[in-house]
Coordinates of C-alpha atoms in Angstrom, one line a residue:
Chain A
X1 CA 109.1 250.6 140.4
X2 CA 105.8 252.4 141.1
X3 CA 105.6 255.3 138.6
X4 CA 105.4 258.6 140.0
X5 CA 102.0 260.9 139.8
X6 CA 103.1 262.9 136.8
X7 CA 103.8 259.2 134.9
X8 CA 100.8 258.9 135.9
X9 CA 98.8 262.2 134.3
X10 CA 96.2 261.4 131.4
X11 CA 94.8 263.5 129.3
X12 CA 91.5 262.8 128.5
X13 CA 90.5 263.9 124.9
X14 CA 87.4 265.6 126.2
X15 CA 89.3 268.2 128.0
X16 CA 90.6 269.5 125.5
X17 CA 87.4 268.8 122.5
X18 CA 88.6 271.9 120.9
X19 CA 91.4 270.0 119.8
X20 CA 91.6 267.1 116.5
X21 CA 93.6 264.4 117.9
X22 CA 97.0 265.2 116.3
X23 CA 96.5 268.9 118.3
X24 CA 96.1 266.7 121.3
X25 CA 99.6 264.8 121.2
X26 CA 101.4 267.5 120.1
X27 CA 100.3 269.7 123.3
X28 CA 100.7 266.6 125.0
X29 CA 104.4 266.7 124.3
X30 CA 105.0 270.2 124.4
X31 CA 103.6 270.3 127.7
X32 CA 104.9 266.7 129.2
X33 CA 102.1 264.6 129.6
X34 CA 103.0 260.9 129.1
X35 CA 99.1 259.8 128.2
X36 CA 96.0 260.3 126.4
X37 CA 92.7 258.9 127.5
X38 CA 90.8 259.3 124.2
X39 CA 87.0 259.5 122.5
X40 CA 86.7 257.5 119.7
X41 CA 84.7 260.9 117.5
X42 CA 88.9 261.8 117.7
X43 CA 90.4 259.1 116.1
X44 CA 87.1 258.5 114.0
X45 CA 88.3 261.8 112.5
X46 CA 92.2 260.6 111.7
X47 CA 91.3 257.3 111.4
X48 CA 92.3 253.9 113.5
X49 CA 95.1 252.7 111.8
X50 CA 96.4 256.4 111.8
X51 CA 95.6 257.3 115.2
X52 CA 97.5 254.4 116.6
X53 CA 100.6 255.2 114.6
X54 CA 100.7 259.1 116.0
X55 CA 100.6 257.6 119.7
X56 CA 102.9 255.1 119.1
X57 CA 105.4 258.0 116.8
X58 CA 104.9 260.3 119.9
X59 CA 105.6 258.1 122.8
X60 CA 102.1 258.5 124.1
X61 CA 100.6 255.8 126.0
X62 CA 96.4 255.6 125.7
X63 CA 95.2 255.1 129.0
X64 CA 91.6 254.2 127.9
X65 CA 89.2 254.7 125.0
X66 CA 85.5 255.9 125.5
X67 CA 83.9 254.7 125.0
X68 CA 81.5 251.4 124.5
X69 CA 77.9 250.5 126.1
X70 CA 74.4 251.8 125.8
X71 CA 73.6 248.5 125.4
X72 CA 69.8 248.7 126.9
X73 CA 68.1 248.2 123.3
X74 CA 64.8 246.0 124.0
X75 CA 64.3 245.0 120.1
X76 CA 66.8 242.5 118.4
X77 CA 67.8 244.8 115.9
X78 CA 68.4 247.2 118.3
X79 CA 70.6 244.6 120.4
X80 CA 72.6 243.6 117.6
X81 CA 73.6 247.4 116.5
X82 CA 74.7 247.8 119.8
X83 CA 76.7 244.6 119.9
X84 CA 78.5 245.5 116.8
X85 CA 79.0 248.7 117.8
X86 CA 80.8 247.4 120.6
X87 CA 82.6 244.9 119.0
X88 CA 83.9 247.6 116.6
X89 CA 84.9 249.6 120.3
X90 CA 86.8 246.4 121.4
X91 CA 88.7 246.7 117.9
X92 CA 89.4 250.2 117.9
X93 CA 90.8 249.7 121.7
X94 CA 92.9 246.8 120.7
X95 CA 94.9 248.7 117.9
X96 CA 95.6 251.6 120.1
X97 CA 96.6 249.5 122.7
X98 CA 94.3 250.7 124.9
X99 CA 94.0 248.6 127.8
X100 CA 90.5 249.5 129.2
X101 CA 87.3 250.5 127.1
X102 CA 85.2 252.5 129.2
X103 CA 81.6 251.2 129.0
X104 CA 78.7 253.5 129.5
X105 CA 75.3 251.2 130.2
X106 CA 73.3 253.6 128.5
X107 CA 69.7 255.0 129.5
X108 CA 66.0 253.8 129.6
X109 CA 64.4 253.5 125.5
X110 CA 61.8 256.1 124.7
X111 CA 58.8 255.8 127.2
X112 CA 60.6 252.6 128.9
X113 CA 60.3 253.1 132.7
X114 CA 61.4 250.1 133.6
X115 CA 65.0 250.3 135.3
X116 CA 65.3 246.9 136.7
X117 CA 64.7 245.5 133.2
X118 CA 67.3 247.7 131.9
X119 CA 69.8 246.6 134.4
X120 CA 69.1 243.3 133.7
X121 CA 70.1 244.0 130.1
X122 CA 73.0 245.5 131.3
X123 CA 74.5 242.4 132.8
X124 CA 73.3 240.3 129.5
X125 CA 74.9 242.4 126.9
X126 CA 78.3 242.1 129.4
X127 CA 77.8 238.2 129.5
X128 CA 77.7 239.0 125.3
X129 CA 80.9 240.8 125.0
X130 CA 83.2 239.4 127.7
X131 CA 84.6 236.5 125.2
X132 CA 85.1 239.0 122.4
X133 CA 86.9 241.4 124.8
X134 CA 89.3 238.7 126.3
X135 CA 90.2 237.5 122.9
X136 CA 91.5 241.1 122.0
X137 CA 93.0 241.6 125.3
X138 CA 90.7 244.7 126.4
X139 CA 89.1 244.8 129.7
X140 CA 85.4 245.9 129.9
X141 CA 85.6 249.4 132.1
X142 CA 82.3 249.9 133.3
X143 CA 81.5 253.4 134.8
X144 CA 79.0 254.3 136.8
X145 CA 77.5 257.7 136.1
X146 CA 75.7 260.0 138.5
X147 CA 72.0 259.5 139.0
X148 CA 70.9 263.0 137.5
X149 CA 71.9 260.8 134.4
X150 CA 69.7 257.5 135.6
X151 CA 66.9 258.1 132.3
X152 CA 69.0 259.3 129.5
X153 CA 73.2 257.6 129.8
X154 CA 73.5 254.9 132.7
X155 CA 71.0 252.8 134.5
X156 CA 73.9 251.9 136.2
X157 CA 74.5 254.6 138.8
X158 CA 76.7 253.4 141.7
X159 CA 79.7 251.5 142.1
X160 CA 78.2 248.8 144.2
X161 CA 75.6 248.2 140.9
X162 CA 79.1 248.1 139.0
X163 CA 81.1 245.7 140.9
X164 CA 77.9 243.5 141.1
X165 CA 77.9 243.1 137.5
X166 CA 81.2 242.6 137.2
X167 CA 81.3 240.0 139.8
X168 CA 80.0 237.7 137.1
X169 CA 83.2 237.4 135.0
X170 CA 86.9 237.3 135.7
X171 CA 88.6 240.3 137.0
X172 CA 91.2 240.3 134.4
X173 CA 87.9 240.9 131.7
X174 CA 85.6 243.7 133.6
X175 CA 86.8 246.5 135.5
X176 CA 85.0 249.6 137.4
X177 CA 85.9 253.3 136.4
X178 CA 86.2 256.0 139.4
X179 CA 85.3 259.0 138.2
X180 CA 85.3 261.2 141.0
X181 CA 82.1 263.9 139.7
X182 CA 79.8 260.5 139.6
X183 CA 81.1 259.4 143.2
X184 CA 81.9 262.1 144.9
X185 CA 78.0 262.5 146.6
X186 CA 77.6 258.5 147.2
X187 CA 78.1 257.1 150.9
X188 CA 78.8 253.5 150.0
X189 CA 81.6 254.9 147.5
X190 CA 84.8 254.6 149.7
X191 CA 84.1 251.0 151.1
X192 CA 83.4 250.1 147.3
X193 CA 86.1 251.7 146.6
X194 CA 88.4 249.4 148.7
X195 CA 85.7 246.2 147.5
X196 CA 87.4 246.9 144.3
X197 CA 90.7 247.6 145.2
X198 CA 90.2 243.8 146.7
X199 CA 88.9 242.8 143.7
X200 CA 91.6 243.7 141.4
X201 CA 88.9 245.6 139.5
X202 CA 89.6 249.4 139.6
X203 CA 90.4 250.0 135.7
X204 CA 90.6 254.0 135.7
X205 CA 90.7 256.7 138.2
X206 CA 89.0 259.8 136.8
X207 CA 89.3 263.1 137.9
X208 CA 87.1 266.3 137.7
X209 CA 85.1 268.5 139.4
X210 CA 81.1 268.6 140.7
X211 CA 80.4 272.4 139.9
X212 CA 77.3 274.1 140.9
X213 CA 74.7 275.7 139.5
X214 CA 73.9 272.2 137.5
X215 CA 73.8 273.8 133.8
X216 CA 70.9 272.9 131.5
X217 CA 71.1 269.3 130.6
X218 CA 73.6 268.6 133.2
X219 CA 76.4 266.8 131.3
X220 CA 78.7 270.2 131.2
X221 CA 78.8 270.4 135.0
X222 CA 82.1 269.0 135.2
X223 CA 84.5 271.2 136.1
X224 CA 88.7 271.9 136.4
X225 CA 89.8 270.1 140.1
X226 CA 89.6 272.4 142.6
X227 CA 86.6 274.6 140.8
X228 CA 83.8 272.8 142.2
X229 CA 82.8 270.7 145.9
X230 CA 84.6 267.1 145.8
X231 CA 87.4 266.5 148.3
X232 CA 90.0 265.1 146.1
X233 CA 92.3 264.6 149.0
X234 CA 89.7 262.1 150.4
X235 CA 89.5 260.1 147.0
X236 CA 92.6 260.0 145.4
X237 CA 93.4 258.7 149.1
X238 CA 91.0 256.2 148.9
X239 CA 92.0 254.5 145.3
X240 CA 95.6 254.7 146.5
X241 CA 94.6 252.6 149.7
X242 CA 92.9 250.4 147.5
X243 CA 96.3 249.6 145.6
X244 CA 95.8 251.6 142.2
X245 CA 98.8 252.3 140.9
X246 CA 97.5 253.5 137.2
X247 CA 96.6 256.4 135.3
X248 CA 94.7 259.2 136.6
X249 CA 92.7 260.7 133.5
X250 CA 91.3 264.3 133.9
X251 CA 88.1 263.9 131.7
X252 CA 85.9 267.5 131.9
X253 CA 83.0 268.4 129.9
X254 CA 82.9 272.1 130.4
X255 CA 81.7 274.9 127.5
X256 CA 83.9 277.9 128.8
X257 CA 87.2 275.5 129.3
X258 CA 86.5 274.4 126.0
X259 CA 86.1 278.1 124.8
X260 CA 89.4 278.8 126.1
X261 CA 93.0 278.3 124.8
X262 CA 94.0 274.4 125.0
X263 CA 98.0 274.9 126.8
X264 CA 96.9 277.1 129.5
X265 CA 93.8 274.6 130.2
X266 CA 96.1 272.2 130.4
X267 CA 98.7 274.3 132.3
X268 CA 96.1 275.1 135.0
X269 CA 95.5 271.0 135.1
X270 CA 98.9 270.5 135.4
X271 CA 98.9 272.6 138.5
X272 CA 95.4 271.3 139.8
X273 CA 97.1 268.2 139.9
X274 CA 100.1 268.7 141.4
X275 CA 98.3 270.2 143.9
X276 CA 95.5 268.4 145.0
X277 CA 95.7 265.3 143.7
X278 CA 99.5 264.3 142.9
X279 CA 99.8 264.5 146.9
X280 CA 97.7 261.6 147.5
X281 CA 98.7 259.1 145.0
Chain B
X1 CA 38.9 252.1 157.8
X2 CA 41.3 252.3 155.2
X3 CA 41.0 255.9 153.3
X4 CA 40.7 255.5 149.9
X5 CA 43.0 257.2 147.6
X6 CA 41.0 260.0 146.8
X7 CA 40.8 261.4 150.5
X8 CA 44.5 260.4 150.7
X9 CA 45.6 263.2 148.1
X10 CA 47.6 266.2 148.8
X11 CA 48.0 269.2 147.3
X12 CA 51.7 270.5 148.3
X13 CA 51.0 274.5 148.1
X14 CA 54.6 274.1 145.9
X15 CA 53.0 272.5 142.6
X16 CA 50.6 276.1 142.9
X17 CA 53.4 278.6 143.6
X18 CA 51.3 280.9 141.7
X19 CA 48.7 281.0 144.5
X20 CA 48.6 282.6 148.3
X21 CA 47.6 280.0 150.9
X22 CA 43.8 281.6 150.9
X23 CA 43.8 280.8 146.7
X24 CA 45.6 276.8 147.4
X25 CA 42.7 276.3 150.1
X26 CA 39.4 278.2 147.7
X27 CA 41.1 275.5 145.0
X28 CA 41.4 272.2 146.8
X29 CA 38.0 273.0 148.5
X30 CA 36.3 273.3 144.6
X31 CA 38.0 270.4 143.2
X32 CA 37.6 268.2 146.0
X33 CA 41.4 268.0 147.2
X34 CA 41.0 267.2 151.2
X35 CA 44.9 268.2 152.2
X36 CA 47.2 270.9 151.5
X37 CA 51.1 270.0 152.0
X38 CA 52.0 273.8 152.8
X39 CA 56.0 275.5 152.9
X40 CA 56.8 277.5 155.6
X41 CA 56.3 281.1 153.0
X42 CA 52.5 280.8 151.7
X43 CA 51.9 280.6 156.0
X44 CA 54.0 283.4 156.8
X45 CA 52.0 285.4 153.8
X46 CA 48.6 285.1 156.0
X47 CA 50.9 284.4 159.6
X48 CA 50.4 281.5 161.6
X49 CA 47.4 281.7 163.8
X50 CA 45.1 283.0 160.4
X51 CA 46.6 280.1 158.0
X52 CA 45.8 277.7 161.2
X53 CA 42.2 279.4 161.0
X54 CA 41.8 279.1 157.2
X55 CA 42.8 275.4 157.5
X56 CA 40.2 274.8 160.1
X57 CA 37.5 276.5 158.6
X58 CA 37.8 274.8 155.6
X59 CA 37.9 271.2 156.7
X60 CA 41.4 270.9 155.0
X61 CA 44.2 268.4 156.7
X62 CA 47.9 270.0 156.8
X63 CA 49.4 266.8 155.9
X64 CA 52.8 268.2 156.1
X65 CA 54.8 271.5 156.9
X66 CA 57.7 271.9 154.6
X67 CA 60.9 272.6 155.9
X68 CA 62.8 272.9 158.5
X69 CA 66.5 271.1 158.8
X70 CA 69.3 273.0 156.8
X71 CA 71.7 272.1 159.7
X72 CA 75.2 272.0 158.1
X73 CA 76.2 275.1 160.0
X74 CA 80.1 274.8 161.3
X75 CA 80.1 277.9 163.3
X76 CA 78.7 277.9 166.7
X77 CA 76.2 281.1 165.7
X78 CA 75.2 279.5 162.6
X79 CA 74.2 276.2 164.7
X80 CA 72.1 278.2 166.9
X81 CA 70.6 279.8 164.5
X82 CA 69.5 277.0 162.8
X83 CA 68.4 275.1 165.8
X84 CA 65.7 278.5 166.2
X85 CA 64.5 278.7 163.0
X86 CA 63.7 274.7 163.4
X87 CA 62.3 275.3 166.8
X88 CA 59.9 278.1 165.3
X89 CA 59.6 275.5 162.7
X90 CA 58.3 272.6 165.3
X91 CA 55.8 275.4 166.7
X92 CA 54.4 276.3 163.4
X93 CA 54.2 272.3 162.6
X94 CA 52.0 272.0 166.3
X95 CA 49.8 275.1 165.5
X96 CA 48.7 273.8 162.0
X97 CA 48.1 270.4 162.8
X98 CA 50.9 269.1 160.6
X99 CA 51.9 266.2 162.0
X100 CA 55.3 265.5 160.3
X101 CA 57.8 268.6 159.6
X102 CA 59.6 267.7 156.5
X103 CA 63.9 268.0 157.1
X104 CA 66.1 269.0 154.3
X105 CA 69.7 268.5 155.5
X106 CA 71.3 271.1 153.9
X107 CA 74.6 271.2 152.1
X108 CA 78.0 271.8 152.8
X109 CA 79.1 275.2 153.8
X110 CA 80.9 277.5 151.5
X111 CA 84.3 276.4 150.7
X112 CA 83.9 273.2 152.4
X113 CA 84.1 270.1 151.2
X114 CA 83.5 267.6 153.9
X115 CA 80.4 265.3 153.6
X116 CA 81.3 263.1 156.1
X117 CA 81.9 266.0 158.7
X118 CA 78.6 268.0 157.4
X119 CA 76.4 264.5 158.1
X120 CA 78.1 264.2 161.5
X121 CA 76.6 267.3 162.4
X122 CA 73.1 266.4 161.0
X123 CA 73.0 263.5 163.1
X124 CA 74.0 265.9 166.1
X125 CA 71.4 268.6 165.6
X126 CA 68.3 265.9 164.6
X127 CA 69.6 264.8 168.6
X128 CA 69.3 268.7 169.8
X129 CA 65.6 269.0 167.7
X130 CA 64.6 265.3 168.5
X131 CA 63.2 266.2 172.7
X132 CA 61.5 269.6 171.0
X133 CA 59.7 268.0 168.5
X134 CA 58.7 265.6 170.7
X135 CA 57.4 267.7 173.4
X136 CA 55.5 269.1 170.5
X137 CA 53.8 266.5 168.9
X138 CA 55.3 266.7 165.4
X139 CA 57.6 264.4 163.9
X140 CA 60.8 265.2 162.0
X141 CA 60.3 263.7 158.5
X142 CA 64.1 263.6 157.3
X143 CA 64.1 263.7 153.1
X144 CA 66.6 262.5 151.6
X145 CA 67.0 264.6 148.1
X146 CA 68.9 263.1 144.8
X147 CA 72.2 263.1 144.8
X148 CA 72.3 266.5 142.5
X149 CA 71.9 268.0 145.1
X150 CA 74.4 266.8 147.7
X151 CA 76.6 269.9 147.8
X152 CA 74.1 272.5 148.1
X153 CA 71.0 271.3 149.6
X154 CA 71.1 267.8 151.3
X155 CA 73.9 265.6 152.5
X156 CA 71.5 262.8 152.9
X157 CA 70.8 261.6 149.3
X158 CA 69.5 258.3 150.0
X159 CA 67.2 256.3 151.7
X160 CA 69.1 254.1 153.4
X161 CA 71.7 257.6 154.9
X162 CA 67.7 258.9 156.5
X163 CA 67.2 255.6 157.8
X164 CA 70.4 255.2 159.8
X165 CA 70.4 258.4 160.8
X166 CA 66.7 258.0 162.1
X167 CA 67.3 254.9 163.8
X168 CA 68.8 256.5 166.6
X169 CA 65.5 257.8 167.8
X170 CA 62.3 256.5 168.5
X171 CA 60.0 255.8 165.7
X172 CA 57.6 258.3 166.8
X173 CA 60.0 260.7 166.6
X174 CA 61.8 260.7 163.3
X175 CA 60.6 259.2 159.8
X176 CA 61.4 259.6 156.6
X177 CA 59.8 260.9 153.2
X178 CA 59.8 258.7 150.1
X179 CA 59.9 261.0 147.3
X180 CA 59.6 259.6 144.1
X181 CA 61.7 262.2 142.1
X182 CA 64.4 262.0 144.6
X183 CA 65.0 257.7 145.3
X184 CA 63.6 256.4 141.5
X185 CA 67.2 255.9 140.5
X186 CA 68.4 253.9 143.3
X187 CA 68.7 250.3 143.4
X188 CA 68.6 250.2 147.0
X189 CA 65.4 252.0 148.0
X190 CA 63.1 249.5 147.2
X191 CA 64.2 247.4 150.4
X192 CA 64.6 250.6 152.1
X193 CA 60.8 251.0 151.3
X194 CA 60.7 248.2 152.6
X195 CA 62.8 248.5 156.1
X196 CA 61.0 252.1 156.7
X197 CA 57.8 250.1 156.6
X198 CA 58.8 247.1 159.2
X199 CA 60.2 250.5 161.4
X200 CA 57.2 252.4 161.1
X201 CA 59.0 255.2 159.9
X202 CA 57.4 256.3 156.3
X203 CA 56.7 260.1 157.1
X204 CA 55.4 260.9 153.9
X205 CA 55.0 259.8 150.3
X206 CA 55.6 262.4 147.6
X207 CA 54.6 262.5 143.9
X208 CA 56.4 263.9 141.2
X209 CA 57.8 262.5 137.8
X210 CA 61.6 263.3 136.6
X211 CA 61.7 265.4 134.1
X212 CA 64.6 265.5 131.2
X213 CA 66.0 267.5 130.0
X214 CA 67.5 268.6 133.5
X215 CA 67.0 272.6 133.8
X216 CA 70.2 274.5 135.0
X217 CA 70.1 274.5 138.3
X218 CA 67.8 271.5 138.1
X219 CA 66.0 272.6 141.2
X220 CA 62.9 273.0 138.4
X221 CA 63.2 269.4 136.7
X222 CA 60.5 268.4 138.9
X223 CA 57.2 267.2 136.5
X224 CA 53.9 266.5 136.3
X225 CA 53.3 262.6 137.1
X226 CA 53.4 261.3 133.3
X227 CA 55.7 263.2 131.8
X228 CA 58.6 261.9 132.8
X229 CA 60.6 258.8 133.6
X230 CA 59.1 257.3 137.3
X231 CA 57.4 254.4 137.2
X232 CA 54.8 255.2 139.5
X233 CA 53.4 251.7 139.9
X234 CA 56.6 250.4 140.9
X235 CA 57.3 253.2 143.7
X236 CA 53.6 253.0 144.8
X237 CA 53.3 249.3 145.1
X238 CA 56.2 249.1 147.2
X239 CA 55.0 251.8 149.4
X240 CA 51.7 250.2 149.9
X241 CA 53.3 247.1 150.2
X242 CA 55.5 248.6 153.6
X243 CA 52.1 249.0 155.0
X244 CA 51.7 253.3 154.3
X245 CA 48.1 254.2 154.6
X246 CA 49.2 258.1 154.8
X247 CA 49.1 261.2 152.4
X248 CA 50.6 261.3 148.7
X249 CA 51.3 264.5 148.5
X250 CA 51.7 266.2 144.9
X251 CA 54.8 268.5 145.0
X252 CA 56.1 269.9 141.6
X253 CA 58.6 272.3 141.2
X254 CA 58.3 273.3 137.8
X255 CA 58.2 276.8 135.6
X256 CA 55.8 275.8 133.5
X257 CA 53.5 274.4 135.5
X258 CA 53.8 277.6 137.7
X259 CA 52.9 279.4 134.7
X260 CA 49.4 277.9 133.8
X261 CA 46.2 278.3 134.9
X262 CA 46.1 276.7 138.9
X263 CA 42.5 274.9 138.1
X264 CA 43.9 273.2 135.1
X265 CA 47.1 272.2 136.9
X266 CA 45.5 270.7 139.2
X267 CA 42.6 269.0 137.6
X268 CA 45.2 267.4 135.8
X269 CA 46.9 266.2 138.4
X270 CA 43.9 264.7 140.0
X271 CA 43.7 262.5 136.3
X272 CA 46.9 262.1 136.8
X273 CA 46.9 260.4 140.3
X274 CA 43.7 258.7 139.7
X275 CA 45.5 257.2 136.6
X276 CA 49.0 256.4 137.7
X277 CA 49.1 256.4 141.5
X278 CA 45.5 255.6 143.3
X279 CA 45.5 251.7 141.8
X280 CA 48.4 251.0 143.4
X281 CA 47.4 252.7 146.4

């Protein structure tokens, strides 16, 4: 039976960063939401083995972990940290029974300007991991961020870029993440959208707000749904017509909502989303 | 003959905020700059017919007039209004011997949240501009601006958007500017280089390195070529390579810069393009 949209309601750790994890399940319960789409600073702090056994304890399903990636090293050492790193990602995901690790490509090395190249590292450090992933039953997420964050997070910036690299492997082993903020502004997003509805390659559906002004360093722009300018009727349309039927993870990065009390945050969210997104699913 | 790259620099009046038109055309006549890319504000300072005057008497091409477009409007008196101040816009273009008037789509209203709507009605008011601009001698230059700044200053973020929305007019009529701060992060505007070359359609090449980190509001994350993450060889080859023989104008937004001394700025910049631009030129 196709769960209904408040099955469907994750709550991604970031949110709520005010919070250590075991804060995050208990508001989780209190307040009835049946996942957690989780950073791995917050069950660094508990620990893995720990972390896994408060989900499992409190009925909480992970949606995802965040996240793996910036993979874009050049030297060999720097390569093989970032492998390892990975690997440990892939590890941490499998215990929590996380079924999607959420891979960030990571930004151009100091005085690099070379994007192409870094794409190009990109797709070889995927080719690297896919085996390791499919052995531990994780699927390789890979979001696309915004291109205010091109230099410095992601050289991979749209969704066409992601599907294309994960065209190379088996859909079953490397997903695409929708996050609506890094979307919202692209013209090609819908129909790739449905390309990876096609695919079988939609692995999350991320929900948050673009808010304007862009604050300094630009990563806090994210805002509660219905703060900022994306259409969430027109998206969460979209990744329904494109046959997802998973979780819908509210993932902000936002100094005053983490400044303010965690249950009414996640009160208003509740609301935002049975408002403007829970409609469309 | 082919211009070399020195007499194809341009000084956009923007990277000299600090100065009134009469200071920007004293400086690029003393350190040898033989264009000014002027905004609509350092003309009105002097008014039209004296900035026109200046220009002449100083030898100095207008290589561009910066900006009209901001043609979102819904309502029938903000359509009308916009479609005067572009007409004034077209007349100032003619007077100064600007041959291409930069466009900046605008962004969505407020409270709106329809792209697809808001580029609709660019495409309809380029059509109510295009027979104006015509009759005028100056052609629209339609700029797409990076994706940041898709809700509150352009709807057309890439390339590829300007392009398809030009293509409905003659050549002649409507280009497009290649802005190096605004389509470095996308994978696709190196064959849309390309394309706008093979159309005839490159308007104007702009300057300007990406700065990190991004400033809040970001409008002011434009640098100094160097100092941030372009790869000017990259974006200059491939405009050379579409055949452009035009003006590279230098436009930086950027508080620092506007807070230095305007001989210095601009010395440097002249190093600066001689450096990282002119051989690929």
């Amino acid at each position: 039976m196709r769960p209904s949209a408040r099955e469907r309601l994750s709550l991604n750790t970031m949110t709520t960063k005010q919070l250590s994890l075991d804060e995050a399940v208990a508001l989780a319960l209190r307040l009835d939401v049946p996942a957690l789409g989780l950073w791995r600073d917050k069950v660094e702090e508990v620990g893995l083995a720990a972390a896994a056994r408060r989900l499992r304890e409190a009925g909480l399903r992970a949606s995802s972990l965040c996240r793996g990636g910036f993979f874009t090293a050049v030297t060999d050492e720097g390569v093989r940290a970032a492998l390892a790193d990975n690997r440990r990602a892939i590890d941490e995901a499998a215990a929590l029974g996380a079924p999607e690790l959420v891979i960030v490509a990571g930004g151009l090395p100091d005085g690099d300007r070379d994007l192409l190249a870094a794409r190009q590292r990109v797709a070889d450090r995927l080719g690297d991991l896919v085996p390791y992933a499919v052995d531990h039953g994780v699927r390789l997420a890979l979001e696309p961020l915004h291109p205010m964050f091109v230099a410095d997070r992601a050289v991979v910036s749209t969704l066409e870029q992601a599907l294309d690299l994960a065209s190379e492997h088996d859909a079953s082993a490397v997903g695409v993440v929708v996050d609506t903020f890094h979307v919202f502004w692209d013209p090609a997003a819908e129909p790739m959208i449905d390309r990876a509805g096609r695919e079988g390659r939609i692995s999350s559906y991320q929900v948050c707000d673009f808010n304007l002004p862009i604050v300094e360093g630009a990563l806090l722009s994210r805002g509660m749904m219905g703060d900022g300018h994306v259409d969430f009727e027109r998206w969460t349309r979209a990744v329904t017509r494109a046959g997802y039927v998973g979780d819908v993870e509210v993932e902000i990065f936002n100094a005053d909502i983490w400044s303010r009390d965690a249950d009414r945050v996640v009160e208003q969210m509740r609301g935002r989303y049975d408002e403007l997104v829970a409609p469309w699913l």
